[in-house]
Structures are given as structure tokens and as C-alpha cells.
Amino acid sequence: MTDMTGAADIAEPIYYIDRSDIREGKLAEVREGMRDLADFIEAREPQLIAYRFYVDESGSAMTTVAVHPDPASLELHMEVGGAKFRAFRELIRMNSIDVYGRPSPAAAEQLRRKAEMLGGGTVTFHTLQAGFSRTDRP
């Protein structure tokens, strides 16, 4: 929801998408790592709305999609998952992180460090301009 100036609510959801190249010969390890990380996060972050990993048809690229209910959730995710993210250093090369919504300054810095650690991809923040969500639907 936005006010008359276009500023977003503090409780605005955060939509996170990152894209990475899978290193040659590492697809099986990436798939195993994705399952391990998803299980780890699911058990420790009940507030997270969605956390998904996708691999393209060629098996050469991975995309991660996460939906956080608020900026605090993203910050917690970066703290909880930090050690697990490092396990991907030898498996992928991060190309980009796109964040839709307003992360806290601490989370924004954590995302920049994550991108650098995993290959130096860009981090781009997108500010809500208009729209709505229907998160209470089955």
C-alpha cells in the first residue's frame, strides 16, 4: 500500500530474485545444495511466504525466488542462511540479485556482500510504484 506521496508501507512484502550460472559439471551438486538449503530455511524461517529454486532447461542457470512478508524477514534470512550460502561459492557464479520492495540498510549491505562472495553479480533495488497483493487467497 502507498500513501499520497508514493512512499511504501514499512510492512511491504519483499520479492527477491537472483540468477546464477551453474559451473561446468556442478549441476548435481547444485541440485543437492538447493534441496539442503530449502529444507534448512523451511525449518528455521516460518515467516517466509515462498522460497523456490529453479534450473533452466539446459541445466546451466539457476534462479532463486523468495517472498518475504516484510523487510525484517529478509534481514533474518540473510543472517540465518549466510553460512549455507557460502557452500555455493564453488558451484555457481552469481549474475544478479533483484529486490522488489524496501529492504533494511543492513539487509541491503548483506545482499551486496552475498553477490560479491558468489561471483560479483549486480544488486538492484526496485521501489514499488503501484499495485496490490492478494495474499489471503487459497
CSV table of N, CA, C and O in Angstrom, one decimal:
chain,number,residue,atom,x,y,z
A,1,MET,N,0.8,-1.2,0.0
A,1,MET,CA,0.0,0.0,0.0
A,1,MET,C,0.9,1.2,0.0
A,1,MET,O,1.9,1.3,0.6
A,2,THR,N,0.5,2.3,-0.7
A,2,THR,CA,1.3,3.5,-0.7
A,2,THR,C,0.5,4.7,-0.2
A,2,THR,O,-0.8,4.7,-0.3
A,3,ASP,N,1.2,5.7,0.3
A,3,ASP,CA,0.5,6.9,0.7
A,3,ASP,C,0.4,7.9,-0.4
A,3,ASP,O,0.8,7.6,-1.5
A,4,MET,N,-0.1,9.1,-0.2
A,4,MET,CA,-0.3,10.0,-1.3
A,4,MET,C,1.0,10.5,-1.9
A,4,MET,O,1.0,10.9,-3.1
A,5,THR,N,2.2,10.3,-1.3
A,5,THR,CA,3.4,10.7,-1.8
A,5,THR,C,4.1,9.6,-2.6
A,5,THR,O,5.1,9.8,-3.2
A,6,GLY,N,3.5,8.4,-2.6
A,6,GLY,CA,4.1,7.2,-3.3
A,6,GLY,C,5.0,6.4,-2.4
A,6,GLY,O,5.6,5.5,-2.9
A,7,ALA,N,5.2,6.8,-1.1
A,7,ALA,CA,6.0,6.1,-0.2
A,7,ALA,C,5.4,4.8,0.2
A,7,ALA,O,4.2,4.7,0.4
A,8,ALA,N,6.1,3.7,0.2
A,8,ALA,CA,5.6,2.4,0.6
A,8,ALA,C,5.5,2.2,2.1
A,8,ALA,O,6.2,2.8,2.8
A,9,ASP,N,4.5,1.4,2.5
A,9,ASP,CA,4.3,1.0,3.9
A,9,ASP,C,5.6,0.3,4.3
A,9,ASP,O,6.2,-0.4,3.6
A,10,ILE,N,5.9,0.3,5.6
A,10,ILE,CA,7.0,-0.4,6.2
A,10,ILE,C,6.8,-1.9,6.1
A,10,ILE,O,7.7,-2.6,6.0
A,11,ALA,N,5.5,-2.3,6.1
A,11,ALA,CA,5.2,-3.8,6.1
A,11,ALA,C,5.1,-4.3,4.7
A,11,ALA,O,4.6,-5.4,4.5
A,12,GLU,N,5.6,-3.6,3.7
A,12,GLU,CA,5.6,-4.0,2.3
A,12,GLU,C,6.3,-5.3,2.2
A,12,GLU,O,7.4,-5.5,2.7
A,13,PRO,N,5.7,-6.3,1.4
A,13,PRO,CA,6.5,-7.5,1.2
A,13,PRO,C,7.7,-7.2,0.4
A,13,PRO,O,7.8,-6.2,-0.4
A,14,ILE,N,8.7,-8.1,0.5
A,14,ILE,CA,9.9,-8.1,-0.3
A,14,ILE,C,9.9,-9.3,-1.3
A,14,ILE,O,9.8,-10.4,-0.8
A,15,TYR,N,10.1,-9.0,-2.5
A,15,TYR,CA,10.2,-10.1,-3.5
A,15,TYR,C,11.7,-10.1,-4.0
A,15,TYR,O,12.2,-9.1,-4.4
A,16,TYR,N,12.3,-11.3,-3.9
A,16,TYR,CA,13.7,-11.4,-4.1
A,16,TYR,C,13.9,-12.4,-5.3
A,16,TYR,O,13.3,-13.5,-5.2
A,17,ILE,N,14.7,-12.0,-6.3
A,17,ILE,CA,15.0,-13.0,-7.4
A,17,ILE,C,16.5,-12.9,-7.6
A,17,ILE,O,17.1,-11.8,-7.8
A,18,ASP,N,17.2,-14.0,-7.6
A,18,ASP,CA,18.6,-14.0,-8.0
A,18,ASP,C,18.8,-15.0,-9.1
A,18,ASP,O,18.1,-15.9,-9.3
A,19,ARG,N,19.8,-14.7,-10.0
A,19,ARG,CA,20.2,-15.5,-11.1
A,19,ARG,C,21.7,-15.8,-11.1
A,19,ARG,O,22.5,-14.9,-10.9
A,20,SER,N,22.0,-17.1,-11.4
A,20,SER,CA,23.4,-17.5,-11.4
A,20,SER,C,23.6,-18.5,-12.5
A,20,SER,O,22.7,-19.2,-12.9
A,21,ASP,N,24.9,-18.5,-12.9
A,21,ASP,CA,25.3,-19.5,-13.9
A,21,ASP,C,25.8,-20.7,-13.0
A,21,ASP,O,26.5,-20.5,-12.0
A,22,ILE,N,25.5,-21.9,-13.4
A,22,ILE,CA,26.0,-23.1,-12.8
A,22,ILE,C,27.3,-23.5,-13.4
A,22,ILE,O,27.4,-23.6,-14.6
A,23,ARG,N,28.3,-23.7,-12.6
A,23,ARG,CA,29.6,-24.0,-13.1
A,23,ARG,C,29.6,-25.4,-13.8
A,23,ARG,O,28.8,-26.3,-13.4
A,24,GLU,N,30.4,-25.5,-14.8
A,24,GLU,CA,30.5,-26.7,-15.6
A,24,GLU,C,30.7,-28.0,-14.7
A,24,GLU,O,31.6,-28.0,-13.8
A,25,GLY,N,29.9,-29.0,-14.9
A,25,GLY,CA,30.0,-30.2,-14.1
A,25,GLY,C,29.4,-30.2,-12.7
A,25,GLY,O,29.6,-31.1,-12.0
A,26,LYS,N,28.8,-29.1,-12.3
A,26,LYS,CA,28.3,-28.9,-10.9
A,26,LYS,C,26.8,-29.0,-10.7
A,26,LYS,O,26.3,-28.8,-9.6
A,27,LEU,N,26.1,-29.4,-11.8
A,27,LEU,CA,24.6,-29.4,-11.7
A,27,LEU,C,24.1,-30.3,-10.6
A,27,LEU,O,23.2,-29.9,-9.8
A,28,ALA,N,24.6,-31.5,-10.5
A,28,ALA,CA,24.2,-32.4,-9.5
A,28,ALA,C,24.4,-31.9,-8.1
A,28,ALA,O,23.5,-32.0,-7.2
A,29,GLU,N,25.6,-31.3,-7.9
A,29,GLU,CA,25.9,-30.7,-6.5
A,29,GLU,C,25.0,-29.5,-6.3
A,29,GLU,O,24.6,-29.3,-5.1
A,30,VAL,N,24.7,-28.7,-7.3
A,30,VAL,CA,23.8,-27.6,-7.1
A,30,VAL,C,22.4,-28.0,-6.7
A,30,VAL,O,21.8,-27.5,-5.8
A,31,ARG,N,21.9,-29.1,-7.4
A,31,ARG,CA,20.6,-29.6,-7.0
A,31,ARG,C,20.5,-30.1,-5.6
A,31,ARG,O,19.6,-29.8,-4.9
A,32,GLU,N,21.6,-30.8,-5.2
A,32,GLU,CA,21.6,-31.3,-3.8
A,32,GLU,C,21.7,-30.1,-2.8
A,32,GLU,O,21.0,-30.1,-1.8
A,33,GLY,N,22.5,-29.1,-3.2
A,33,GLY,CA,22.6,-27.9,-2.3
A,33,GLY,C,21.3,-27.2,-2.2
A,33,GLY,O,21.0,-26.7,-1.1
A,34,MET,N,20.6,-27.1,-3.3
A,34,MET,CA,19.3,-26.4,-3.3
A,34,MET,C,18.3,-27.1,-2.4
A,34,MET,O,17.6,-26.4,-1.6
A,35,ARG,N,18.2,-28.4,-2.4
A,35,ARG,CA,17.3,-29.2,-1.6
A,35,ARG,C,17.7,-29.0,-0.1
A,35,ARG,O,16.9,-28.8,0.8
A,36,ASP,N,19.0,-29.1,0.2
A,36,ASP,CA,19.5,-28.9,1.5
A,36,ASP,C,19.2,-27.5,2.1
A,36,ASP,O,18.7,-27.4,3.2
A,37,LEU,N,19.5,-26.5,1.3
A,37,LEU,CA,19.2,-25.1,1.7
A,37,LEU,C,17.7,-24.9,1.9
A,37,LEU,O,17.3,-24.3,2.9
A,38,ALA,N,16.9,-25.4,1.0
A,38,ALA,CA,15.4,-25.2,1.1
A,38,ALA,C,14.9,-25.9,2.4
A,38,ALA,O,14.1,-25.3,3.2
A,39,ASP,N,15.4,-27.1,2.7
A,39,ASP,CA,15.0,-27.7,4.0
A,39,ASP,C,15.5,-27.0,5.2
A,39,ASP,O,14.7,-26.8,6.2
A,40,PHE,N,16.7,-26.5,5.1
A,40,PHE,CA,17.3,-25.8,6.3
A,40,PHE,C,16.5,-24.5,6.5
A,40,PHE,O,16.1,-24.2,7.7
A,41,ILE,N,16.2,-23.7,5.5
A,41,ILE,CA,15.4,-22.5,5.6
A,41,ILE,C,14.0,-22.7,6.1
A,41,ILE,O,13.5,-22.0,6.9
A,42,GLU,N,13.4,-23.7,5.5
A,42,GLU,CA,12.0,-24.0,5.8
A,42,GLU,C,11.8,-24.3,7.3
A,42,GLU,O,10.9,-23.9,8.0
A,43,ALA,N,12.8,-25.0,7.9
A,43,ALA,CA,12.8,-25.4,9.3
A,43,ALA,C,13.0,-24.2,10.2
A,43,ALA,O,12.6,-24.2,11.4
A,44,ARG,N,13.7,-23.2,9.7
A,44,ARG,CA,14.1,-22.1,10.6
A,44,ARG,C,13.4,-20.7,10.4
A,44,ARG,O,13.6,-19.8,11.1
A,45,GLU,N,12.7,-20.6,9.3
A,45,GLU,CA,12.1,-19.3,8.9
A,45,GLU,C,10.6,-19.5,8.6
A,45,GLU,O,10.2,-19.4,7.4
A,46,PRO,N,9.8,-19.7,9.6
A,46,PRO,CA,8.3,-20.0,9.3
A,46,PRO,C,7.6,-18.7,8.8
A,46,PRO,O,6.5,-18.9,8.2
A,47,GLN,N,8.2,-17.6,8.9
A,47,GLN,CA,7.5,-16.4,8.4
A,47,GLN,C,7.7,-16.3,6.8
A,47,GLN,O,6.9,-15.6,6.2
A,48,LEU,N,8.6,-16.9,6.3
A,48,LEU,CA,8.9,-16.8,4.8
A,48,LEU,C,7.7,-17.4,4.0
A,48,LEU,O,7.2,-18.5,4.3
A,49,ILE,N,7.2,-16.6,3.1
A,49,ILE,CA,6.0,-17.0,2.3
A,49,ILE,C,6.3,-18.0,1.2
A,49,ILE,O,5.6,-18.9,1.0
A,50,ALA,N,7.4,-17.8,0.5
A,50,ALA,CA,7.9,-18.7,-0.5
A,50,ALA,C,9.4,-18.7,-0.7
A,50,ALA,O,10.0,-17.6,-0.5
A,51,TYR,N,9.9,-19.8,-1.0
A,51,TYR,CA,11.4,-19.9,-1.2
A,51,TYR,C,11.6,-21.0,-2.2
A,51,TYR,O,11.4,-22.2,-1.9
A,52,ARG,N,11.9,-20.7,-3.5
A,52,ARG,CA,11.9,-21.6,-4.6
A,52,ARG,C,13.2,-21.5,-5.4
A,52,ARG,O,13.8,-20.4,-5.6
A,53,PHE,N,13.7,-22.7,-5.8
A,53,PHE,CA,14.9,-22.7,-6.7
A,53,PHE,C,14.4,-23.3,-8.1
A,53,PHE,O,13.6,-24.2,-8.1
A,54,TYR,N,14.9,-22.7,-9.1
A,54,TYR,CA,14.6,-23.2,-10.5
A,54,TYR,C,15.9,-23.4,-11.3
A,54,TYR,O,16.9,-22.6,-11.1
A,55,VAL,N,16.0,-24.4,-12.2
A,55,VAL,CA,17.1,-24.6,-13.1
A,55,VAL,C,16.5,-24.5,-14.5
A,55,VAL,O,15.4,-25.1,-14.7
A,56,ASP,N,17.2,-23.8,-15.4
A,56,ASP,CA,16.7,-23.7,-16.8
A,56,ASP,C,16.8,-25.0,-17.5
A,56,ASP,O,17.4,-26.0,-17.0
A,57,GLU,N,16.2,-25.1,-18.7
A,57,GLU,CA,16.2,-26.3,-19.5
A,57,GLU,C,17.5,-26.9,-19.8
A,57,GLU,O,17.7,-28.1,-19.9
A,58,SER,N,18.5,-26.0,-20.0
A,58,SER,CA,19.8,-26.5,-20.4
A,58,SER,C,20.7,-27.0,-19.2
A,58,SER,O,21.7,-27.6,-19.3
A,59,GLY,N,20.2,-26.7,-17.9
A,59,GLY,CA,20.9,-27.1,-16.7
A,59,GLY,C,22.1,-26.2,-16.5
A,59,GLY,O,23.0,-26.6,-15.7
A,60,SER,N,22.1,-25.0,-17.1
A,60,SER,CA,23.3,-24.1,-16.9
A,60,SER,C,23.0,-22.9,-16.1
A,60,SER,O,24.0,-22.1,-15.8
A,61,ALA,N,21.8,-22.7,-15.7
A,61,ALA,CA,21.4,-21.5,-14.9
A,61,ALA,C,20.5,-21.8,-13.8
A,61,ALA,O,19.6,-22.6,-14.0
A,62,MET,N,20.6,-21.1,-12.7
A,62,MET,CA,19.8,-21.3,-11.5
A,62,MET,C,19.1,-20.0,-11.2
A,62,MET,O,19.8,-18.9,-11.2
A,63,THR,N,17.9,-20.0,-10.8
A,63,THR,CA,17.2,-18.8,-10.3
A,63,THR,C,16.6,-19.1,-9.0
A,63,THR,O,16.0,-20.2,-8.8
A,64,THR,N,16.7,-18.2,-8.0
A,64,THR,CA,16.1,-18.3,-6.7
A,64,THR,C,15.1,-17.2,-6.6
A,64,THR,O,15.3,-16.1,-6.9
A,65,VAL,N,13.9,-17.6,-6.1
A,65,VAL,CA,12.8,-16.7,-5.9
A,65,VAL,C,12.3,-16.8,-4.4
A,65,VAL,O,12.1,-17.9,-4.0
A,66,ALA,N,12.3,-15.7,-3.7
A,66,ALA,CA,11.8,-15.7,-2.4
A,66,ALA,C,10.8,-14.6,-2.2
A,66,ALA,O,10.9,-13.5,-2.8
A,67,VAL,N,9.8,-14.8,-1.3
A,67,VAL,CA,8.8,-13.8,-1.0
A,67,VAL,C,8.8,-13.7,0.5
A,67,VAL,O,8.5,-14.6,1.2
A,68,HIS,N,9.2,-12.5,1.0
A,68,HIS,CA,9.3,-12.2,2.4
A,68,HIS,C,8.1,-11.3,2.8
A,68,HIS,O,7.7,-10.4,2.0
A,69,PRO,N,7.5,-11.5,3.9
A,69,PRO,CA,6.3,-10.7,4.3
A,69,PRO,C,6.7,-9.2,4.6
A,69,PRO,O,5.8,-8.4,4.5
A,70,ASP,N,8.0,-9.0,5.0
A,70,ASP,CA,8.4,-7.7,5.4
A,70,ASP,C,9.9,-7.6,5.3
A,70,ASP,O,10.6,-8.6,5.2
A,71,PRO,N,10.5,-6.4,5.5
A,71,PRO,CA,11.9,-6.3,5.4
A,71,PRO,C,12.6,-7.0,6.5
A,71,PRO,O,13.8,-7.5,6.3
A,72,ALA,N,12.0,-7.2,7.7
A,72,ALA,CA,12.7,-7.9,8.8
A,72,ALA,C,12.9,-9.4,8.4
A,72,ALA,O,13.9,-10.0,8.8
A,73,SER,N,12.0,-9.9,7.6
A,73,SER,CA,12.1,-11.3,7.2
A,73,SER,C,13.4,-11.5,6.3
A,73,SER,O,14.1,-12.5,6.5
A,74,LEU,N,13.6,-10.6,5.4
A,74,LEU,CA,14.8,-10.6,4.5
A,74,LEU,C,16.1,-10.5,5.4
A,74,LEU,O,17.0,-11.3,5.2
A,75,GLU,N,16.1,-9.6,6.3
A,75,GLU,CA,17.2,-9.5,7.2
A,75,GLU,C,17.5,-10.7,8.0
A,75,GLU,O,18.7,-11.2,8.0
A,76,LEU,N,16.5,-11.3,8.5
A,76,LEU,CA,16.6,-12.6,9.3
A,76,LEU,C,17.2,-13.7,8.3
A,76,LEU,O,18.1,-14.5,8.7
A,77,HIS,N,16.6,-13.7,7.1
A,77,HIS,CA,17.0,-14.8,6.1
A,77,HIS,C,18.5,-14.6,5.8
A,77,HIS,O,19.2,-15.7,5.8
A,78,MET,N,19.0,-13.4,5.7
A,78,MET,CA,20.4,-13.2,5.4
A,78,MET,C,21.3,-13.7,6.6
A,78,MET,O,22.4,-14.2,6.3
A,79,GLU,N,20.8,-13.5,7.8
A,79,GLU,CA,21.6,-13.9,8.9
A,79,GLU,C,21.5,-15.4,9.1
A,79,GLU,O,22.6,-16.1,9.3
A,80,VAL,N,20.4,-16.0,9.0
A,80,VAL,CA,20.2,-17.5,9.2
A,80,VAL,C,20.9,-18.3,8.0
A,80,VAL,O,21.6,-19.3,8.3
A,81,GLY,N,20.8,-17.8,6.8
A,81,GLY,CA,21.3,-18.6,5.7
A,81,GLY,C,22.7,-18.3,5.3
A,81,GLY,O,23.3,-19.0,4.4
A,82,GLY,N,23.4,-17.3,5.9
A,82,GLY,CA,24.7,-16.8,5.5
A,82,GLY,C,25.7,-17.9,5.3
A,82,GLY,O,26.4,-18.0,4.3
A,83,ALA,N,25.9,-18.8,6.3
A,83,ALA,CA,26.8,-19.9,6.2
A,83,ALA,C,26.5,-20.9,5.1
A,83,ALA,O,27.4,-21.4,4.4
A,84,LYS,N,25.2,-21.1,4.9
A,84,LYS,CA,24.8,-22.1,3.9
A,84,LYS,C,25.0,-21.5,2.5
A,84,LYS,O,25.3,-22.2,1.5
A,85,PHE,N,24.9,-20.1,2.3
A,85,PHE,CA,25.1,-19.5,1.0
A,85,PHE,C,26.5,-19.7,0.6
A,85,PHE,O,26.8,-19.9,-0.6
A,86,ARG,N,27.5,-19.7,1.5
A,86,ARG,CA,28.9,-19.8,1.2
A,86,ARG,C,29.2,-21.2,0.5
A,86,ARG,O,30.1,-21.3,-0.2
A,87,ALA,N,28.4,-22.2,0.8
A,87,ALA,CA,28.6,-23.5,0.2
A,87,ALA,C,28.4,-23.5,-1.3
A,87,ALA,O,28.9,-24.4,-2.0
A,88,PHE,N,27.8,-22.5,-1.8
A,88,PHE,CA,27.6,-22.4,-3.3
A,88,PHE,C,28.8,-21.7,-4.0
A,88,PHE,O,28.7,-21.6,-5.2
A,89,ARG,N,29.8,-21.2,-3.3
A,89,ARG,CA,30.9,-20.5,-3.9
A,89,ARG,C,31.5,-21.2,-5.1
A,89,ARG,O,31.9,-20.6,-6.1
A,90,GLU,N,31.7,-22.5,-4.9
A,90,GLU,CA,32.4,-23.3,-6.0
A,90,GLU,C,31.5,-23.9,-7.0
A,90,GLU,O,31.9,-24.5,-7.9
A,91,LEU,N,30.2,-23.7,-6.8
A,91,LEU,CA,29.2,-24.3,-7.6
A,91,LEU,C,28.5,-23.4,-8.7
A,91,LEU,O,28.1,-23.8,-9.7
A,92,ILE,N,28.5,-22.1,-8.3
A,92,ILE,CA,27.8,-21.1,-9.2
A,92,ILE,C,28.6,-19.8,-9.3
A,92,ILE,O,29.5,-19.6,-8.6
A,93,ARG,N,28.2,-19.0,-10.3
A,93,ARG,CA,28.6,-17.6,-10.4
A,93,ARG,C,27.4,-16.8,-10.4
A,93,ARG,O,26.6,-16.8,-11.4
A,94,MET,N,27.2,-16.0,-9.4
A,94,MET,CA,26.0,-15.1,-9.3
A,94,MET,C,26.1,-14.0,-10.4
A,94,MET,O,27.1,-13.4,-10.5
A,95,ASN,N,25.0,-13.8,-11.1
A,95,ASN,CA,24.9,-12.8,-12.1
A,95,ASN,C,24.2,-11.6,-11.6
A,95,ASN,O,24.6,-10.4,-11.8
A,96,SER,N,23.1,-11.8,-10.8
A,96,SER,CA,22.3,-10.7,-10.4
A,96,SER,C,21.4,-11.0,-9.2
A,96,SER,O,21.0,-12.2,-9.1
A,97,ILE,N,21.1,-10.0,-8.4
A,97,ILE,CA,20.1,-10.1,-7.4
A,97,ILE,C,19.2,-8.9,-7.6
A,97,ILE,O,19.7,-7.7,-7.8
A,98,ASP,N,17.9,-9.1,-7.8
A,98,ASP,CA,16.9,-8.1,-7.9
A,98,ASP,C,16.0,-8.2,-6.7
A,98,ASP,O,15.5,-9.2,-6.4
A,99,VAL,N,15.8,-7.0,-6.0
A,99,VAL,CA,14.9,-6.9,-4.8
A,99,VAL,C,13.8,-5.9,-5.1
A,99,VAL,O,14.1,-4.8,-5.5
A,100,TYR,N,12.6,-6.4,-5.0
A,100,TYR,CA,11.4,-5.6,-5.2
A,100,TYR,C,10.8,-5.3,-3.9
A,100,TYR,O,10.3,-6.2,-3.2
A,101,GLY,N,10.9,-4.0,-3.5
A,101,GLY,CA,10.5,-3.6,-2.1
A,101,GLY,C,11.7,-2.9,-1.4
A,101,GLY,O,12.7,-2.8,-2.0
A,102,ARG,N,11.5,-2.5,-0.2
A,102,ARG,CA,12.5,-1.8,0.5
A,102,ARG,C,13.1,-2.6,1.6
A,102,ARG,O,12.6,-2.7,2.7
A,103,PRO,N,14.3,-3.2,1.4
A,103,PRO,CA,15.0,-3.9,2.5
A,103,PRO,C,15.6,-2.9,3.5
A,103,PRO,O,15.8,-1.7,3.1
A,104,SER,N,15.9,-3.4,4.6
A,104,SER,CA,16.6,-2.5,5.6
A,104,SER,C,18.0,-2.2,5.1
A,104,SER,O,18.5,-3.0,4.2
A,105,PRO,N,18.6,-1.2,5.5
A,105,PRO,CA,20.0,-0.9,5.1
A,105,PRO,C,20.9,-2.1,5.4
A,105,PRO,O,21.8,-2.4,4.6
A,106,ALA,N,20.7,-2.7,6.6
A,106,ALA,CA,21.6,-3.9,6.9
A,106,ALA,C,21.4,-5.0,5.9
A,106,ALA,O,22.4,-5.6,5.5
A,107,ALA,N,20.2,-5.3,5.6
A,107,ALA,CA,19.9,-6.4,4.6
A,107,ALA,C,20.5,-6.0,3.2
A,107,ALA,O,21.0,-6.9,2.5
A,108,ALA,N,20.3,-4.8,2.8
A,108,ALA,CA,20.9,-4.3,1.5
A,108,ALA,C,22.4,-4.6,1.5
A,108,ALA,O,22.9,-5.1,0.5
A,109,GLU,N,23.1,-4.3,2.6
A,109,GLU,CA,24.5,-4.5,2.6
A,109,GLU,C,24.9,-6.0,2.6
A,109,GLU,O,25.8,-6.4,2.0
A,110,GLN,N,24.1,-6.8,3.3
A,110,GLN,CA,24.3,-8.2,3.3
A,110,GLN,C,24.1,-8.8,1.9
A,110,GLN,O,24.8,-9.7,1.5
A,111,LEU,N,23.1,-8.3,1.2
A,111,LEU,CA,22.9,-8.7,-0.2
A,111,LEU,C,24.1,-8.4,-1.1
A,111,LEU,O,24.5,-9.2,-1.9
A,112,ARG,N,24.6,-7.2,-0.9
A,112,ARG,CA,25.8,-6.8,-1.7
A,112,ARG,C,27.0,-7.7,-1.4
A,112,ARG,O,27.7,-8.1,-2.3
A,113,ARG,N,27.2,-8.0,-0.1
A,113,ARG,CA,28.3,-9.0,0.3
A,113,ARG,C,28.1,-10.4,-0.3
A,113,ARG,O,29.0,-11.0,-0.8
A,114,LYS,N,26.8,-10.8,-0.3
A,114,LYS,CA,26.5,-12.1,-0.8
A,114,LYS,C,26.8,-12.2,-2.3
A,114,LYS,O,27.4,-13.1,-2.8
A,115,ALA,N,26.4,-11.2,-3.1
A,115,ALA,CA,26.6,-11.1,-4.5
A,115,ALA,C,28.1,-11.1,-4.8
A,115,ALA,O,28.6,-11.9,-5.7
A,116,GLU,N,28.9,-10.4,-4.0
A,116,GLU,CA,30.4,-10.4,-4.2
A,116,GLU,C,31.0,-11.7,-3.9
A,116,GLU,O,31.8,-12.2,-4.7
A,117,MET,N,30.5,-12.3,-2.8
A,117,MET,CA,31.1,-13.7,-2.4
A,117,MET,C,30.8,-14.7,-3.5
A,117,MET,O,31.6,-15.6,-3.7
A,118,LEU,N,29.7,-14.6,-4.1
A,118,LEU,CA,29.3,-15.7,-5.1
A,118,LEU,C,29.6,-15.3,-6.5
A,118,LEU,O,29.0,-15.9,-7.5
A,119,GLY,N,30.4,-14.3,-6.8
A,119,GLY,CA,30.8,-14.1,-8.1
A,119,GLY,C,30.8,-12.7,-8.6
A,119,GLY,O,31.1,-12.4,-9.7
A,120,GLY,N,30.3,-11.8,-7.8
A,120,GLY,CA,30.3,-10.3,-8.1
A,120,GLY,C,29.1,-9.8,-8.9
A,120,GLY,O,29.3,-8.8,-9.6
A,121,GLY,N,28.0,-10.5,-8.9
A,121,GLY,CA,26.8,-10.0,-9.6
A,121,GLY,C,26.3,-8.7,-9.1
A,121,GLY,O,26.7,-8.2,-8.0
A,122,THR,N,25.5,-8.1,-9.9
A,122,THR,CA,24.9,-6.8,-9.6
A,122,THR,C,23.7,-7.0,-8.6
A,122,THR,O,23.1,-8.1,-8.6
A,123,VAL,N,23.5,-6.0,-7.8
A,123,VAL,CA,22.3,-6.0,-6.9
A,123,VAL,C,21.5,-4.7,-7.2
A,123,VAL,O,22.1,-3.6,-7.2
A,124,THR,N,20.3,-4.9,-7.6
A,124,THR,CA,19.4,-3.8,-8.0
A,124,THR,C,18.2,-3.8,-7.1
A,124,THR,O,17.5,-4.9,-6.9
A,125,PHE,N,17.8,-2.6,-6.6
A,125,PHE,CA,16.6,-2.5,-5.7
A,125,PHE,C,15.6,-1.7,-6.5
A,125,PHE,O,15.8,-0.7,-7.2
A,126,HIS,N,14.4,-2.3,-6.5
A,126,HIS,CA,13.2,-1.7,-7.2
A,126,HIS,C,12.2,-1.2,-6.2
A,126,HIS,O,11.8,-2.0,-5.3
A,127,THR,N,11.7,0.0,-6.4
A,127,THR,CA,10.8,0.6,-5.5
A,127,THR,C,9.3,0.5,-6.0
A,127,THR,O,9.1,0.8,-7.2
A,128,LEU,N,8.4,0.0,-5.2
A,128,LEU,CA,7.0,-0.1,-5.6
A,128,LEU,C,6.5,1.2,-6.0
A,128,LEU,O,6.6,2.2,-5.3
A,129,GLN,N,5.8,1.2,-7.1
A,129,GLN,CA,5.1,2.4,-7.6
A,129,GLN,C,3.6,2.3,-7.5
A,129,GLN,O,2.9,3.3,-7.3
A,130,ALA,N,3.1,1.1,-7.8
A,130,ALA,CA,1.6,0.9,-7.7
A,130,ALA,C,1.3,-0.6,-7.7
A,130,ALA,O,2.2,-1.4,-8.1
A,131,GLY,N,0.1,-1.0,-7.3
A,131,GLY,CA,-0.2,-2.4,-7.4
A,131,GLY,C,-0.8,-2.9,-6.1
A,131,GLY,O,-1.1,-2.1,-5.1
A,132,PHE,N,-1.1,-4.2,-6.0
A,132,PHE,CA,-1.7,-4.8,-4.9
A,132,PHE,C,-1.3,-6.2,-4.8
A,132,PHE,O,-0.9,-6.8,-5.8
A,133,SER,N,-1.5,-6.9,-3.7
A,133,SER,CA,-1.3,-8.3,-3.5
A,133,SER,C,-2.5,-8.9,-2.8
A,133,SER,O,-3.2,-8.3,-2.0
A,134,ARG,N,-2.9,-10.1,-3.2
A,134,ARG,CA,-3.9,-10.9,-2.6
A,134,ARG,C,-3.3,-12.1,-1.9
A,134,ARG,O,-3.4,-13.2,-2.5
A,135,THR,N,-2.7,-11.9,-0.8
A,135,THR,CA,-2.0,-13.0,-0.1
A,135,THR,C,-2.9,-13.8,0.7
A,135,THR,O,-2.5,-14.9,1.2
A,136,ASP,N,-4.2,-13.4,0.9
A,136,ASP,CA,-5.1,-14.2,1.8
A,136,ASP,C,-5.9,-15.2,1.0
A,136,ASP,O,-6.8,-15.8,1.6
A,137,ARG,N,-5.7,-15.3,-0.3
A,137,ARG,CA,-6.5,-16.3,-1.1
A,137,ARG,C,-5.9,-17.7,-1.0
A,137,ARG,O,-4.7,-17.8,-0.9
A,138,PRO,N,-6.8,-18.7,-1.1
A,138,PRO,CA,-6.3,-20.1,-1.1
A,138,PRO,C,-5.5,-20.4,-2.3
A,138,PRO,O,-5.5,-19.8,-3.3
